[in-house]
Amino acid sequence: MSQSAQTVLPYDRIRAVEWERERLKLIDQRLLPQKSEYLYLDNLPDCVKAIRDMAVRGAPAIGVTAAYAVVLAARDRYRANPEDWQAAIQEDLKLLAEARPTAVNLRWAVERMRRVIDGGIQGDPAPPLLEEARRIHAEDIAANHRMGELGAALIEAGSSVLTHCNAGSLATGGYGTALGVVRAGFAEKRIKRVYADETRPWLQGARLTAWELVQEGIPVTLIADSAATYLMKQGRVQWVIVGADRIAANGDVANKIGTYMTAVAARHHGVKFMVVAPTSTVDLQTPDGAAIPIENRIEEEVLNFAQTHTAPEGARAWNPAFDITPAELIDVIVTEKGVVTNPDREKIAAMMKT
Ligand code: MRU
């Protein structure tokens, strides 16, 4: 097992992204839960395609994948042109950064790798770049472990929680953000049950969150997205816990489509709303949620269900992949640097400075 794949805590056995024998190994998330199959990638275009096609998805997992992809690109560019690989790799970095628009971790990881390139590398660039990619990966797992502790400490013993999309091991370097809190909270007996929104249209909740929690032996109950408000009305959950694709400077959060309606319903019913994300997801350059680019995906994802056309011919679909939850609907944002209650611009800035 590679260093970045080491597991140290209970309920921490799944890794979606690994560096193995000079290649990138990704669990193909499009096939779960029916099949656990791996992709082995040894060049940048295949990594870009894996991100675009969502073989790997989830903001931090995309960032870690991008970091390793830069190693592969540098290796190929250096072999082709040892004198001028730095110029040639620029178009690779651009392609990679643009593979998906909303998750800021992708750009963040590319910029970290770029800093190593710009720092001046003598000879073969692969070893120093691999060192940085491994560091990004290990830091992400460490951040998740820390956020797990911090987030779980906020939850009263015996609680049940609702989560949306998949913000677990599969969506990160390992352990997960929202599901990191779930893992720590379950280990400490603070959380007794997890309700998972199925998360139409891509079904990250049904296919990935439920799979991940079943693998770990954490009790999970799947609900249709439209059942979430009634679940809250019945007092079955005390917290909603989600991840983020980007947190703007004022604390507004972009996350999987449906997060916003869940936050509105949570506030109405007095259910607490927690966003868990590493500081690599915080984008101080983006002033507020309105400035976050939202990915629009193909209509077929909505018009079809499990490869079957469920809508009448001629119907169109609108398929935004993310929405914005305004800061005022969020009770706490948990990062590896600490817990921000009732987030706003000043508190986010202060947290980022620590
Ligand atoms: O389209 P996806 O599956 O990449 O969207 C993922 C999410 O919205 C996650 O909640 C988010 O990236 C946080 S993952 C720790």
PDB file of C-alpha atoms in Angstrom, residues 172-303:
ATOM      1  CA  THR A 172     -11.460  12.936  -1.433  1.00  0.00           C
ATOM      2  CA  GLY A 173      -7.913  11.698  -0.907  1.00  0.00           C
ATOM      3  CA  GLY A 174      -9.471   9.406   1.697  1.00  0.00           C
ATOM      4  CA  TYR A 175     -11.797   9.363   4.765  1.00  0.00           C
ATOM      5  CA  GLY A 176     -14.057  12.089   3.425  1.00  0.00           C
ATOM      6  CA  THR A 177     -15.278  15.497   4.522  1.00  0.00           C
ATOM      7  CA  ALA A 178     -18.970  15.131   5.467  1.00  0.00           C
ATOM      8  CA  LEU A 179     -18.495  11.364   5.709  1.00  0.00           C
ATOM      9  CA  GLY A 180     -15.309  11.939   7.711  1.00  0.00           C
ATOM     10  CA  VAL A 181     -17.515  13.569  10.354  1.00  0.00           C
ATOM     11  CA  VAL A 182     -19.916  10.637   9.993  1.00  0.00           C
ATOM     12  CA  ARG A 183     -17.063   8.122  10.447  1.00  0.00           C
ATOM     13  CA  ALA A 184     -15.704   9.890  13.536  1.00  0.00           C
ATOM     14  CA  GLY A 185     -19.201  10.507  14.909  1.00  0.00           C
ATOM     15  CA  PHE A 186     -20.189   6.865  14.471  1.00  0.00           C
ATOM     16  CA  ALA A 187     -16.962   5.661  16.118  1.00  0.00           C
ATOM     17  CA  GLU A 188     -17.738   7.918  19.100  1.00  0.00           C
ATOM     18  CA  LYS A 189     -21.407   6.793  19.247  1.00  0.00           C
ATOM     19  CA  ARG A 190     -22.584  10.326  18.579  1.00  0.00           C
ATOM     20  CA  ILE A 191     -24.144   9.248  15.280  1.00  0.00           C
ATOM     21  CA  LYS A 192     -26.346   6.174  15.220  1.00  0.00           C
ATOM     22  CA  ARG A 193     -27.806   6.366  11.693  1.00  0.00           C
ATOM     23  CA  VAL A 194     -27.139   8.139   8.412  1.00  0.00           C
ATOM     24  CA  TYR A 195     -29.895   9.057   5.989  1.00  0.00           C
ATOM     25  CA  ALA A 196     -28.568   9.542   2.468  1.00  0.00           C
ATOM     26  CA  ASP A 197     -30.383  11.491  -0.227  1.00  0.00           C
ATOM     27  CA  GLU A 198     -30.222   9.444  -3.411  1.00  0.00           C
ATOM     28  CA  THR A 199     -29.065  12.645  -5.213  1.00  0.00           C
ATOM     29  CA  ARG A 200     -30.709  12.716  -8.603  1.00  0.00           C
ATOM     30  CA  PRO A 201     -29.706  12.756 -11.370  1.00  0.00           C
ATOM     31  CA  TRP A 202     -26.285  11.111 -11.010  1.00  0.00           C
ATOM     32  CA  LEU A 203     -27.229   9.174  -7.848  1.00  0.00           C
ATOM     33  CA  GLN A 204     -24.039   9.849  -5.890  1.00  0.00           C
ATOM     34  CA  GLY A 205     -26.020   9.199  -2.690  1.00  0.00           C
ATOM     35  CA  ALA A 206     -27.586   5.907  -3.760  1.00  0.00           C
ATOM     36  CA  ARG A 207     -24.618   4.524  -5.665  1.00  0.00           C
ATOM     37  CA  LEU A 208     -21.626   5.909  -3.737  1.00  0.00           C
ATOM     38  CA  THR A 209     -22.547   7.093  -0.213  1.00  0.00           C
ATOM     39  CA  ALA A 210     -24.689   4.049   0.476  1.00  0.00           C
ATOM     40  CA  TRP A 211     -21.946   1.770  -0.946  1.00  0.00           C
ATOM     41  CA  GLU A 212     -19.244   3.444   1.118  1.00  0.00           C
ATOM     42  CA  LEU A 213     -21.205   3.258   4.372  1.00  0.00           C
ATOM     43  CA  VAL A 214     -22.268  -0.346   3.784  1.00  0.00           C
ATOM     44  CA  GLN A 215     -18.590  -1.242   3.188  1.00  0.00           C
ATOM     45  CA  GLU A 216     -17.702   0.306   6.549  1.00  0.00           C
ATOM     46  CA  GLY A 217     -20.640  -1.185   8.465  1.00  0.00           C
ATOM     47  CA  ILE A 218     -22.227   2.211   9.232  1.00  0.00           C
ATOM     48  CA  PRO A 219     -26.059   2.048   9.208  1.00  0.00           C
ATOM     49  CA  VAL A 220     -27.438   3.898   6.185  1.00  0.00           C
ATOM     50  CA  THR A 221     -31.012   4.534   5.068  1.00  0.00           C
ATOM     51  CA  LEU A 222     -31.524   5.799   1.547  1.00  0.00           C
ATOM     52  CA  ILE A 223     -34.280   8.318   0.817  1.00  0.00           C
ATOM     53  CA  ALA A 224     -35.581   9.959  -2.352  1.00  0.00           C
ATOM     54  CA  ASP A 225     -34.402  13.584  -2.392  1.00  0.00           C
ATOM     55  CA  SER A 226     -38.024  14.648  -2.131  1.00  0.00           C
ATOM     56  CA  ALA A 227     -38.400  12.798   1.219  1.00  0.00           C
ATOM     57  CA  ALA A 228     -35.808  14.956   3.020  1.00  0.00           C
ATOM     58  CA  THR A 229     -38.210  17.679   4.201  1.00  0.00           C
ATOM     59  CA  TYR A 230     -40.694  15.162   5.599  1.00  0.00           C
ATOM     60  CA  LEU A 231     -37.812  13.352   7.329  1.00  0.00           C
ATOM     61  CA  MET A 232     -36.941  16.610   9.087  1.00  0.00           C
ATOM     62  CA  LYS A 233     -40.578  17.332   9.935  1.00  0.00           C
ATOM     63  CA  GLN A 234     -40.728  13.952  11.690  1.00  0.00           C
ATOM     64  CA  GLY A 235     -37.715  14.843  13.826  1.00  0.00           C
ATOM     65  CA  ARG A 236     -35.682  11.922  12.507  1.00  0.00           C
ATOM     66  CA  VAL A 237     -32.461  13.912  11.938  1.00  0.00           C
ATOM     67  CA  GLN A 238     -30.667  16.482  14.074  1.00  0.00           C
ATOM     68  CA  TRP A 239     -28.019  17.523  11.554  1.00  0.00           C
ATOM     69  CA  VAL A 240     -27.565  17.848   7.802  1.00  0.00           C
ATOM     70  CA  ILE A 241     -23.879  17.321   6.951  1.00  0.00           C
ATOM     71  CA  VAL A 242     -22.573  18.064   3.451  1.00  0.00           C
ATOM     72  CA  GLY A 243     -19.322  18.781   1.626  1.00  0.00           C
ATOM     73  CA  ALA A 244     -18.557  21.671  -0.729  1.00  0.00           C
ATOM     74  CA  ASP A 245     -17.176  22.278  -4.197  1.00  0.00           C
ATOM     75  CA  ARG A 246     -16.307  25.879  -3.461  1.00  0.00           C
ATOM     76  CA  ILE A 247     -16.744  28.214  -0.520  1.00  0.00           C
ATOM     77  CA  ALA A 248     -16.807  31.880  -1.519  1.00  0.00           C
ATOM     78  CA  ALA A 249     -15.184  34.626   0.547  1.00  0.00           C
ATOM     79  CA  ASN A 250     -18.513  35.505   2.217  1.00  0.00           C
ATOM     80  CA  GLY A 251     -19.249  31.895   3.248  1.00  0.00           C
ATOM     81  CA  ASP A 252     -21.709  31.037   0.453  1.00  0.00           C
ATOM     82  CA  VAL A 253     -21.265  27.393  -0.549  1.00  0.00           C
ATOM     83  CA  ALA A 254     -21.486  25.670  -3.934  1.00  0.00           C
ATOM     84  CA  ASN A 255     -22.330  22.002  -3.593  1.00  0.00           C
ATOM     85  CA  LYS A 256     -24.292  19.286  -5.394  1.00  0.00           C
ATOM     86  CA  ILE A 257     -27.647  20.365  -6.793  1.00  0.00           C
ATOM     87  CA  GLY A 258     -30.270  19.913  -4.078  1.00  0.00           C
ATOM     88  CA  THR A 259     -28.048  21.087  -1.213  1.00  0.00           C
ATOM     89  CA  TYR A 260     -29.749  24.491  -1.201  1.00  0.00           C
ATOM     90  CA  MET A 261     -33.287  23.101  -0.863  1.00  0.00           C
ATOM     91  CA  THR A 262     -32.060  20.861   1.952  1.00  0.00           C
ATOM     92  CA  ALA A 263     -30.606  23.890   3.759  1.00  0.00           C
ATOM     93  CA  VAL A 264     -33.875  25.829   3.361  1.00  0.00           C
ATOM     94  CA  ALA A 265     -35.825  22.881   4.764  1.00  0.00           C
ATOM     95  CA  ALA A 266     -33.328  22.395   7.616  1.00  0.00           C
ATOM     96  CA  ARG A 267     -33.645  26.017   8.752  1.00  0.00           C
ATOM     97  CA  HIS A 268     -37.450  25.790   8.646  1.00  0.00           C
ATOM     98  CA  HIS A 269     -37.415  22.684  10.848  1.00  0.00           C
ATOM     99  CA  GLY A 270     -34.674  23.734  13.284  1.00  0.00           C
ATOM    100  CA  VAL A 271     -32.266  21.070  11.977  1.00  0.00           C
ATOM    101  CA  LYS A 272     -28.605  22.158  12.128  1.00  0.00           C
ATOM    102  CA  PHE A 273     -26.700  22.494   8.847  1.00  0.00           C
ATOM    103  CA  MET A 274     -22.958  21.696   8.711  1.00  0.00           C
ATOM    104  CA  VAL A 275     -20.610  22.151   5.735  1.00  0.00           C
ATOM    105  CA  VAL A 276     -17.326  20.259   5.952  1.00  0.00           C
ATOM    106  CA  ALA A 277     -14.522  21.177   3.545  1.00  0.00           C
ATOM    107  CA  PRO A 278     -10.750  21.657   3.616  1.00  0.00           C
ATOM    108  CA  THR A 279      -9.317  25.146   3.105  1.00  0.00           C
ATOM    109  CA  SER A 280      -8.325  24.052  -0.433  1.00  0.00           C
ATOM    110  CA  THR A 281     -12.074  24.430  -1.163  1.00  0.00           C
ATOM    111  CA  VAL A 282     -12.189  28.020   0.118  1.00  0.00           C
ATOM    112  CA  ASP A 283     -11.766  30.555  -2.683  1.00  0.00           C
ATOM    113  CA  LEU A 284     -11.125  34.045  -1.378  1.00  0.00           C
ATOM    114  CA  GLN A 285     -10.899  35.306  -4.989  1.00  0.00           C
ATOM    115  CA  THR A 286     -14.613  34.565  -5.427  1.00  0.00           C
ATOM    116  CA  PRO A 287     -16.499  37.246  -3.485  1.00  0.00           C
ATOM    117  CA  ASP A 288     -19.826  35.423  -3.142  1.00  0.00           C
ATOM    118  CA  GLY A 289     -21.919  32.547  -4.411  1.00  0.00           C
ATOM    119  CA  ALA A 290     -23.240  34.480  -7.416  1.00  0.00           C
ATOM    120  CA  ALA A 291     -19.684  34.574  -8.817  1.00  0.00           C
ATOM    121  CA  ILE A 292     -19.182  30.787  -8.671  1.00  0.00           C
ATOM    122  CA  PRO A 293     -19.407  29.133 -12.121  1.00  0.00           C
ATOM    123  CA  ILE A 294     -22.024  26.380 -12.105  1.00  0.00           C
ATOM    124  CA  GLU A 295     -21.480  23.361 -14.347  1.00  0.00           C
ATOM    125  CA  ASN A 296     -24.403  22.494 -16.602  1.00  0.00           C
ATOM    126  CA  ARG A 297     -24.441  18.845 -17.589  1.00  0.00           C
ATOM    127  CA  ILE A 298     -26.115  16.995 -20.453  1.00  0.00           C
ATOM    128  CA  GLU A 299     -29.895  16.698 -20.613  1.00  0.00           C
ATOM    129  CA  GLU A 300     -29.773  12.905 -20.891  1.00  0.00           C
ATOM    130  CA  GLU A 301     -28.793  12.591 -17.224  1.00  0.00           C
ATOM    131  CA  VAL A 302     -32.259  13.908 -16.330  1.00  0.00           C
ATOM    132  CA  LEU A 303     -34.244  12.476 -19.248  1.00  0.00           C
TER     133      LEU A 303
END
